[in-house]
Coordinates of C-alpha atoms in Angstrom, one line a residue:
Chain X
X25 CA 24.4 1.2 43.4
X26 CA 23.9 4.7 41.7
X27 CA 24.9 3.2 38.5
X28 CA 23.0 0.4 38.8
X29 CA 20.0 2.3 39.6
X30 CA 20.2 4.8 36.7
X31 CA 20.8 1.6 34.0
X32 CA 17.6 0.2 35.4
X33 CA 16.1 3.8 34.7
X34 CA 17.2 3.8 31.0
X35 CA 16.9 -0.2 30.5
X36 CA 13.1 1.2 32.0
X37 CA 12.5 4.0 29.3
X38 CA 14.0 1.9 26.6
X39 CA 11.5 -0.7 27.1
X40 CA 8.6 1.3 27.7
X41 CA 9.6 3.7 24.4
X42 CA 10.0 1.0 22.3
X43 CA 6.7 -0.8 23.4
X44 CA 4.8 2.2 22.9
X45 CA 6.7 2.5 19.4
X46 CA 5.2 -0.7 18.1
X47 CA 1.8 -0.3 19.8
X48 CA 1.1 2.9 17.9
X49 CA 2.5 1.6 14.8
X50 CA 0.2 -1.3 14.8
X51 CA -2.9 0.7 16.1
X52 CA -2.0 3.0 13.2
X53 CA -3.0 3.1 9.5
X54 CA -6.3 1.1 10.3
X55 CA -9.7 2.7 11.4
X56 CA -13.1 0.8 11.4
X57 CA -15.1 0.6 8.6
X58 CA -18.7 -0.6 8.8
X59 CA -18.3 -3.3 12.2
X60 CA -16.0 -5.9 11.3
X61 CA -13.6 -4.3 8.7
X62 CA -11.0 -2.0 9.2
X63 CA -9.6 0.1 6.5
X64 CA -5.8 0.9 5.4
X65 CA -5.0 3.8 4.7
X66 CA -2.7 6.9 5.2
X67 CA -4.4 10.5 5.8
X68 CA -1.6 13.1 5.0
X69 CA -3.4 15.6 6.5
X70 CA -3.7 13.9 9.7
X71 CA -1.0 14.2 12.4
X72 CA -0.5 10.5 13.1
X73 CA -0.1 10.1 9.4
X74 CA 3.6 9.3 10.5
X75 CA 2.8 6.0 12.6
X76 CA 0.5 5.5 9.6
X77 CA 3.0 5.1 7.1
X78 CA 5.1 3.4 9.7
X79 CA 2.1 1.0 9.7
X80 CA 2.9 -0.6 6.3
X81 CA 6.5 0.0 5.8
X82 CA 7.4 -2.4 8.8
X83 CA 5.5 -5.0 6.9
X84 CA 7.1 -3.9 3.6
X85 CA 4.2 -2.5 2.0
X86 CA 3.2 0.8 0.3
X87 CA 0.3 2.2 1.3
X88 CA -3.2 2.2 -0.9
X89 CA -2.9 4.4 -3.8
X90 CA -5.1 7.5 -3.6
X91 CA -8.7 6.7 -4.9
X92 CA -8.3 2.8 -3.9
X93 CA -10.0 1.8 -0.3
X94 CA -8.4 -1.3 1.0
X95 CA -10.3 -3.3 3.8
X96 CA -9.3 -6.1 6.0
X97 CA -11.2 -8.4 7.5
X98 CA -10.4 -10.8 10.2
X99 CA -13.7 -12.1 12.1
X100 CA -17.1 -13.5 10.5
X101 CA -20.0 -11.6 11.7
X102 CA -20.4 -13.7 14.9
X103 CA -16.8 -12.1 15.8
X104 CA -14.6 -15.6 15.4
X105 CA -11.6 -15.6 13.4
X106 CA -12.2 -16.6 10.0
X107 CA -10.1 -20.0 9.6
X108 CA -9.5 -21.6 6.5
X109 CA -11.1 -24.9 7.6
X110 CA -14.3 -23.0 7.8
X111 CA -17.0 -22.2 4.9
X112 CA -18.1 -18.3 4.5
X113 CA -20.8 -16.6 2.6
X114 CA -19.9 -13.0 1.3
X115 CA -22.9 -11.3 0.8
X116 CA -23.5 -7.7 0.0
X117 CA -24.6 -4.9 -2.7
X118 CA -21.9 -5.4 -5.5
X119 CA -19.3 -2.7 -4.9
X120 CA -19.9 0.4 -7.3
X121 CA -16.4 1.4 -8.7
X122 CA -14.3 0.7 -11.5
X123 CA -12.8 -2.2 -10.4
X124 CA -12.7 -4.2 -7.0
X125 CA -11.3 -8.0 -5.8
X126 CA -11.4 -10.0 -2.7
X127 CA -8.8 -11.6 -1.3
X128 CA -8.3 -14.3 1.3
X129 CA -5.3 -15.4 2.9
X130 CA -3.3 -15.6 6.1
X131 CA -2.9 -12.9 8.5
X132 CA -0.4 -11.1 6.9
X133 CA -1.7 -11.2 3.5
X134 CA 0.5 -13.7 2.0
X135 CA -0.6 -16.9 0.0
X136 CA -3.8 -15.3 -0.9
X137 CA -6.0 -16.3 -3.3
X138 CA -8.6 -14.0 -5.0
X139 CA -11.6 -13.4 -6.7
X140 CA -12.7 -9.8 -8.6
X141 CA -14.8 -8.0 -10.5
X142 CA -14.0 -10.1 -13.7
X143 CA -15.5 -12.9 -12.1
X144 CA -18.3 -12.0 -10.9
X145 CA -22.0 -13.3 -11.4
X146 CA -24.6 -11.0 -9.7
X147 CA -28.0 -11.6 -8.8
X148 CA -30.5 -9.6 -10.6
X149 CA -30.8 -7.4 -8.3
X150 CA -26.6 -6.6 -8.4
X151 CA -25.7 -8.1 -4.8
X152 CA -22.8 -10.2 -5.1
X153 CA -22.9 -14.0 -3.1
X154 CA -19.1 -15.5 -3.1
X155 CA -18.5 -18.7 -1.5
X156 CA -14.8 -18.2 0.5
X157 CA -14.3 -22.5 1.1
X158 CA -11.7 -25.2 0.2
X159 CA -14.4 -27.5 -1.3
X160 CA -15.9 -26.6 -4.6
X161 CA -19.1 -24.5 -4.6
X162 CA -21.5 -23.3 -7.6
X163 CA -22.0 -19.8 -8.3
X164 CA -18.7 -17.7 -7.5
X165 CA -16.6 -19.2 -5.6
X166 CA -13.3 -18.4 -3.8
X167 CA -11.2 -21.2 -3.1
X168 CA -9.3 -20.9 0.4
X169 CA -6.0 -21.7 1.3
X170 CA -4.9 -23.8 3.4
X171 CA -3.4 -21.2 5.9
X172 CA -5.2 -21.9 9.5
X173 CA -6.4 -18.4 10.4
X174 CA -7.7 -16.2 7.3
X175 CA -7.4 -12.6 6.6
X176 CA -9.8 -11.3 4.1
X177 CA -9.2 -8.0 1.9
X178 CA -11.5 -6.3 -0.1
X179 CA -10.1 -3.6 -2.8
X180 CA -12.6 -1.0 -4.1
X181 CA -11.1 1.2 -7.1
X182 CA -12.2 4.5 -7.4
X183 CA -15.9 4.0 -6.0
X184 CA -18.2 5.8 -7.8
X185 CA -19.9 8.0 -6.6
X186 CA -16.7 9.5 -4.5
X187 CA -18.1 8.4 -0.9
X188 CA -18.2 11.0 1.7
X189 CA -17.1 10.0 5.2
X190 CA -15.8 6.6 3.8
X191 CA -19.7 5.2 3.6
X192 CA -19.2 2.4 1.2
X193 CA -21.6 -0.5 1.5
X194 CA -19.4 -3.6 2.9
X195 CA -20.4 -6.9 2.8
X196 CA -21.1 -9.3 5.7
X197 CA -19.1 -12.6 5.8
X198 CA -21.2 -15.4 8.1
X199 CA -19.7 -18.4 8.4
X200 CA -21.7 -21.4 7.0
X201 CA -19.4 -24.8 8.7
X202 CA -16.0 -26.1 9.4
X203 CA -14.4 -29.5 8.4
Chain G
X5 CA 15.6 17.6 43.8
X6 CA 17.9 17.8 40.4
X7 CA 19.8 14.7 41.6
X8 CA 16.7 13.2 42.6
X9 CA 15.1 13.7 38.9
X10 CA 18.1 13.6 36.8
X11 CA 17.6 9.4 36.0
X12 CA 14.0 9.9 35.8
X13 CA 14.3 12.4 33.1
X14 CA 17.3 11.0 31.7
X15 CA 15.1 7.5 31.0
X16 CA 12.0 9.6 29.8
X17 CA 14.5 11.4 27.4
X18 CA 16.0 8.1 26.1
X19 CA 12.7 6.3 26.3
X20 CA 11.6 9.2 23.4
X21 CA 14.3 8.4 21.3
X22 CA 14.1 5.0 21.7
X23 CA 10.3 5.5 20.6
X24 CA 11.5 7.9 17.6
X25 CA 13.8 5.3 16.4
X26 CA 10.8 2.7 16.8
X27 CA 8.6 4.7 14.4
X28 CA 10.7 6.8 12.1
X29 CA 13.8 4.4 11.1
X30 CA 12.7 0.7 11.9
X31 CA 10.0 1.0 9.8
X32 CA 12.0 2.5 6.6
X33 CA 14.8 -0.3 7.4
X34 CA 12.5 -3.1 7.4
X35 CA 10.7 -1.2 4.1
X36 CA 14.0 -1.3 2.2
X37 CA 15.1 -4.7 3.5
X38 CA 11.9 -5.8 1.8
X39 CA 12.0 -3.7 -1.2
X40 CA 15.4 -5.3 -2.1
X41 CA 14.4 -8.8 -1.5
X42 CA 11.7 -8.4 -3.8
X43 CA 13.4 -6.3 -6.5
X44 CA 16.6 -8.2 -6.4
X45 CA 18.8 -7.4 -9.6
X46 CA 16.3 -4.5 -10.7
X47 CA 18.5 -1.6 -12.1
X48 CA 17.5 1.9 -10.8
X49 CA 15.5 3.8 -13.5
X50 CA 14.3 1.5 -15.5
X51 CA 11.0 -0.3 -15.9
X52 CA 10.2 -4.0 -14.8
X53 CA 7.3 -6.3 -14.0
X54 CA 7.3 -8.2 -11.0
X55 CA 6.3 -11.9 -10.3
X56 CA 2.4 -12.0 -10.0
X57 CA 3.4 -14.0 -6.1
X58 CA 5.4 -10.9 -5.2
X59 CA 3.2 -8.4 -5.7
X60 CA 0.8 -8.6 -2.7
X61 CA 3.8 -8.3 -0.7
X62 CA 4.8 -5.1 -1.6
X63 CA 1.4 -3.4 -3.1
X64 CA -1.4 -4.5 -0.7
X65 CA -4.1 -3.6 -2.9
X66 CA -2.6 -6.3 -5.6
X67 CA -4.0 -9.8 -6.6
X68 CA -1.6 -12.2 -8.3
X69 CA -4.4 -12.0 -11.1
X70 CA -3.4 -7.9 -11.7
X71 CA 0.1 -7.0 -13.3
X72 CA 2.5 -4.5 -11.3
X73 CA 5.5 -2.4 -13.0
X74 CA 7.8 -0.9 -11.1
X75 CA 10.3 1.7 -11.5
X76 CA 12.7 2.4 -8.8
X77 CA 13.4 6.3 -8.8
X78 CA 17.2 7.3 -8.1
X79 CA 17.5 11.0 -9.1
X80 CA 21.0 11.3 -8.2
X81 CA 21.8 11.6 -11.6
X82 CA 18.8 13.7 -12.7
X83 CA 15.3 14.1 -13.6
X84 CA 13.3 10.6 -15.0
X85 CA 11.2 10.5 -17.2
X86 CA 8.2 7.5 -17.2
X87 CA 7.1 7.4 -20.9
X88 CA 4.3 5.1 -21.5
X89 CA 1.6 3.6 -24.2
X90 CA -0.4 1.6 -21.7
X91 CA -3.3 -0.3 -24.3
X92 CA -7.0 0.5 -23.4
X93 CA -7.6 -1.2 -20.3
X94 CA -7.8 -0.1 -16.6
X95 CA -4.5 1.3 -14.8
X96 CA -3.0 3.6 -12.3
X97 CA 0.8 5.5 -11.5
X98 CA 1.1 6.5 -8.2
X99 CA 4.6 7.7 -7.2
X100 CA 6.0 7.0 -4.2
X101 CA 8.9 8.6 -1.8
X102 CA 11.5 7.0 -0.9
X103 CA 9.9 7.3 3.3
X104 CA 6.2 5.9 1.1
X105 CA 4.3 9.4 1.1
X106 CA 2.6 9.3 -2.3
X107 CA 3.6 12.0 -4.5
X108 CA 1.9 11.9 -7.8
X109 CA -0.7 9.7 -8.8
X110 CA -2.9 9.6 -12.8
X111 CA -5.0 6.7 -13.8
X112 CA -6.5 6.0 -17.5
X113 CA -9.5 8.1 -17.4
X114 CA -7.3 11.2 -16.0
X115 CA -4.5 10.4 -18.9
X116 CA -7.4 10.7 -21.5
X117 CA -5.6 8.3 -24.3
X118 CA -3.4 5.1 -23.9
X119 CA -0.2 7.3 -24.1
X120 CA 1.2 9.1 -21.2
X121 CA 4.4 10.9 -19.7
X122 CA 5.2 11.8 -16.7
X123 CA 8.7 13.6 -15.4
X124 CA 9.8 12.9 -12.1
X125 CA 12.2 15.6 -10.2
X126 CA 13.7 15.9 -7.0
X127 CA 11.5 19.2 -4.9
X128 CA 14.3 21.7 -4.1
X129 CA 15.1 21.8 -0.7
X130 CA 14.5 25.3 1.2
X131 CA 17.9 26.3 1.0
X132 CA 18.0 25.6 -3.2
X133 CA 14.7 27.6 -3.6
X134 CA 16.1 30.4 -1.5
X135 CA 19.6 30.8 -3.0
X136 CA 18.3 29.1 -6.8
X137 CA 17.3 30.8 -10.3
X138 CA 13.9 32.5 -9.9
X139 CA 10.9 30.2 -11.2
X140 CA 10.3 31.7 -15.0
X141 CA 14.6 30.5 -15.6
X142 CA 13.3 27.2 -14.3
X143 CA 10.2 26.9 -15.8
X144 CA 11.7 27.0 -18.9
X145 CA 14.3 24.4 -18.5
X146 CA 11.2 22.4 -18.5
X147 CA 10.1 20.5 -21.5
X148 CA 6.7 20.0 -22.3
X149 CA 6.7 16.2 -21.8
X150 CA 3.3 15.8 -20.4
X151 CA 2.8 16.1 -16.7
X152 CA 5.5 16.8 -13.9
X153 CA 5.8 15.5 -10.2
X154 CA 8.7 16.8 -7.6
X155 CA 9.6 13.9 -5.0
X156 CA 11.1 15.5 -1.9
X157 CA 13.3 12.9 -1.1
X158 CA 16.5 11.7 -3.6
X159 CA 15.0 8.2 -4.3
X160 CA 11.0 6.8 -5.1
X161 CA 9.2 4.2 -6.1
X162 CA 6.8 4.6 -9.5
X163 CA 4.2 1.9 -9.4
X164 CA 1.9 0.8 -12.4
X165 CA -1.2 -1.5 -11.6
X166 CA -3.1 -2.9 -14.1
X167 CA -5.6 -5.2 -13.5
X168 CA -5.9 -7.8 -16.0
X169 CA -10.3 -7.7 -17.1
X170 CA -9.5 -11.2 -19.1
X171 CA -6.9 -13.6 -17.9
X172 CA -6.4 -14.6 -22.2
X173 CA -5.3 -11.1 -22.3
X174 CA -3.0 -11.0 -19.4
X175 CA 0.5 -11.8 -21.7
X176 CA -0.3 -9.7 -24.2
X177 CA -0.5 -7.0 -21.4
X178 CA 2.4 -7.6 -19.8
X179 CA 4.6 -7.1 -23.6
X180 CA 2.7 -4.0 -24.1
X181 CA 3.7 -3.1 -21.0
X182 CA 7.3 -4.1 -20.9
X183 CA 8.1 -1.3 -23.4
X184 CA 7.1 1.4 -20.9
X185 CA 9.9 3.4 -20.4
X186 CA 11.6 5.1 -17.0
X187 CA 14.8 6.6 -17.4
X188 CA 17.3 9.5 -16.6
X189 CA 16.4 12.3 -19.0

């Protein structure tokens, strides 16, 4: 009975060590940016830079370079998952850096497609208005895959100027129709 | 009272380590599972370009549109050197550890001209700074090769993105920068 009782115990903190293992690895490496998106990224100086790293290399992924901000997006502005099914506008001031793309595809960033700054038209007043849908659309346009529930990332290189307390204008994403 | 706690702690004990292991070696053995799936047949110190639908998967920040070298660090048999004439376009190094702390980073404008060199050491461990040569001995051991990172670890990962501004330009970009050079010095 006494074993029995102290393999329940350990069988108990196993569980409950691993569990709180992969929680704080996945709540790690992301903070909010601007409503919707969250941002990647790895603070050395910070304690829980550990679970941070952690973060991407149990998806097999480096984390951002210094001087890139990675964002990820997975809700329009309404708060519904972006699908692929759906059509989105991305609308917002054209990021100021020295390079930037957005990418869509499916949760875990795989079969993404993308659109960047060498694309880009701009309105005369340098906001940016990409189309994220399967059909064709004028203007820029970002063609979705066909991957049921969409994850969108947006890449800013080396914003200019440096922002202070991560306040880069972000776009909004609101969803125009599904299929 | 001891017998009473001793399973208790025991499971709060194991639970921790079962949480350490979570954290600190799943993620690295995942990582390097990864790492060799995508770099299959890549020799350690020398410099390749990965396939554009790779690259996402190991460099978040990529697009399939950008071109990503990689050079996988091994300083078991010494200090590398990355020697590079990158054309005039947009691109970043960032060095990596072998546990994915970034070490060292430079980008076009901080390079200044096309050319660069960068020599990659392992950091001495306490005990080697403590019982090794005083700094001026090892300061001169060092060439003047350009600039000079120390990884802590005995492996990392050097990582060149460029993103391509015209896609007509994007093969002669990737032969420029298939001459780029990583290797023991």
């Amino acid at each position: 009975m006494k074993i029995s009782l102290g393999s329940a115990f350990l069988l108990g903190g196993a569980v409950v060590g691993y569990l709180t293992g992969v929680n704080a690895l996945s709540r790690s490496g992301q903070v909010a940016a601007d409503g919707k998106w969250m941002q990647g990224r790895v603070d050395p100086k910070n304690p829980n830079a550990l679970y941070a790293l952690g973060h991407f290399r149990q998806d097999g992924l480096l984390p951002p370079a210094n001087g890139a901000l990675f964002y990820t997006r997975l809700v329009d502005d309404d708060g519904n998952s972006l699908r692929s099914s759906c059509s989105y506008q991305l609308s917002g001031p054209q990021p100021a850096a020295r390079w930037w793309s957005v990418s869509a595809g499916d949760v875990a960033g795989g079969k993404a497609a993308s659109f960047s700054a060498r694309d880009a038209v701009l309105t005369s007043d340098d906001q940016l208005n990409l189309a994220l849908t399967r059909r064709a659309a004028p203007g820029n346009w970002l063609a979705l895959p066909d991957v049921g529930t969409l994850r969108v990332a947006l890449v800013i290189d080396e914003p200019y100027p440096t922002p202070k307390g991560g306040a880069v204008p972000l776009p909004s994403i609101k969803k125009l129709g599904c299929e | 009272m001891m017998g009473r706690l001793f399973w208790p702690l025991t499971a709060a004990f194991f639970g921790l380590a079962v949480h350490l292991v979570t954290v600190l070696y799943m993620p690295g053995l995942m990582f390097q599972r990864s790492l060799s799936r995508l770099t299959e047949g890549a020799k350690p110190n020398s410099f390749f370009v990965m396939k554009p639908e790779n690259q996402s998967s190991l460099v978040p920040t990529a697009t399939a549109q950008d071109i990503v070298g990689l050079c996988l660090l091994d300083f078991a048999k010494g200090t590398v050197v990355i020697s590079a004439h990158v054309p005039q376009t947009l691109w970043r190094l960032a060095i990596y550890s072998q546990s994915g702390q970034q070490v060292y980073g430079i980008n076009d404008v901080q390079a200044g001209s096309g050319g660069f060199s960068v020599e990659v050491a392992r950091a001495k461990s306490l005990l080697q700074q403590i019982t090794g040569k005083p700094d001026a001995e090892d300061a001169a051991q060092i060439e003047n090769v350009g600039w000079h990172a120390e990884v802590p670890e005995a492996k990392g990962i050097a990582v060149l993105w460029v993103p391509v501004p015209d896609a007509l330009q994007r093969n002669a970009l990737e032969s420029a920068l298939k001459d780029i050079s990583c290797k023991v010095k």
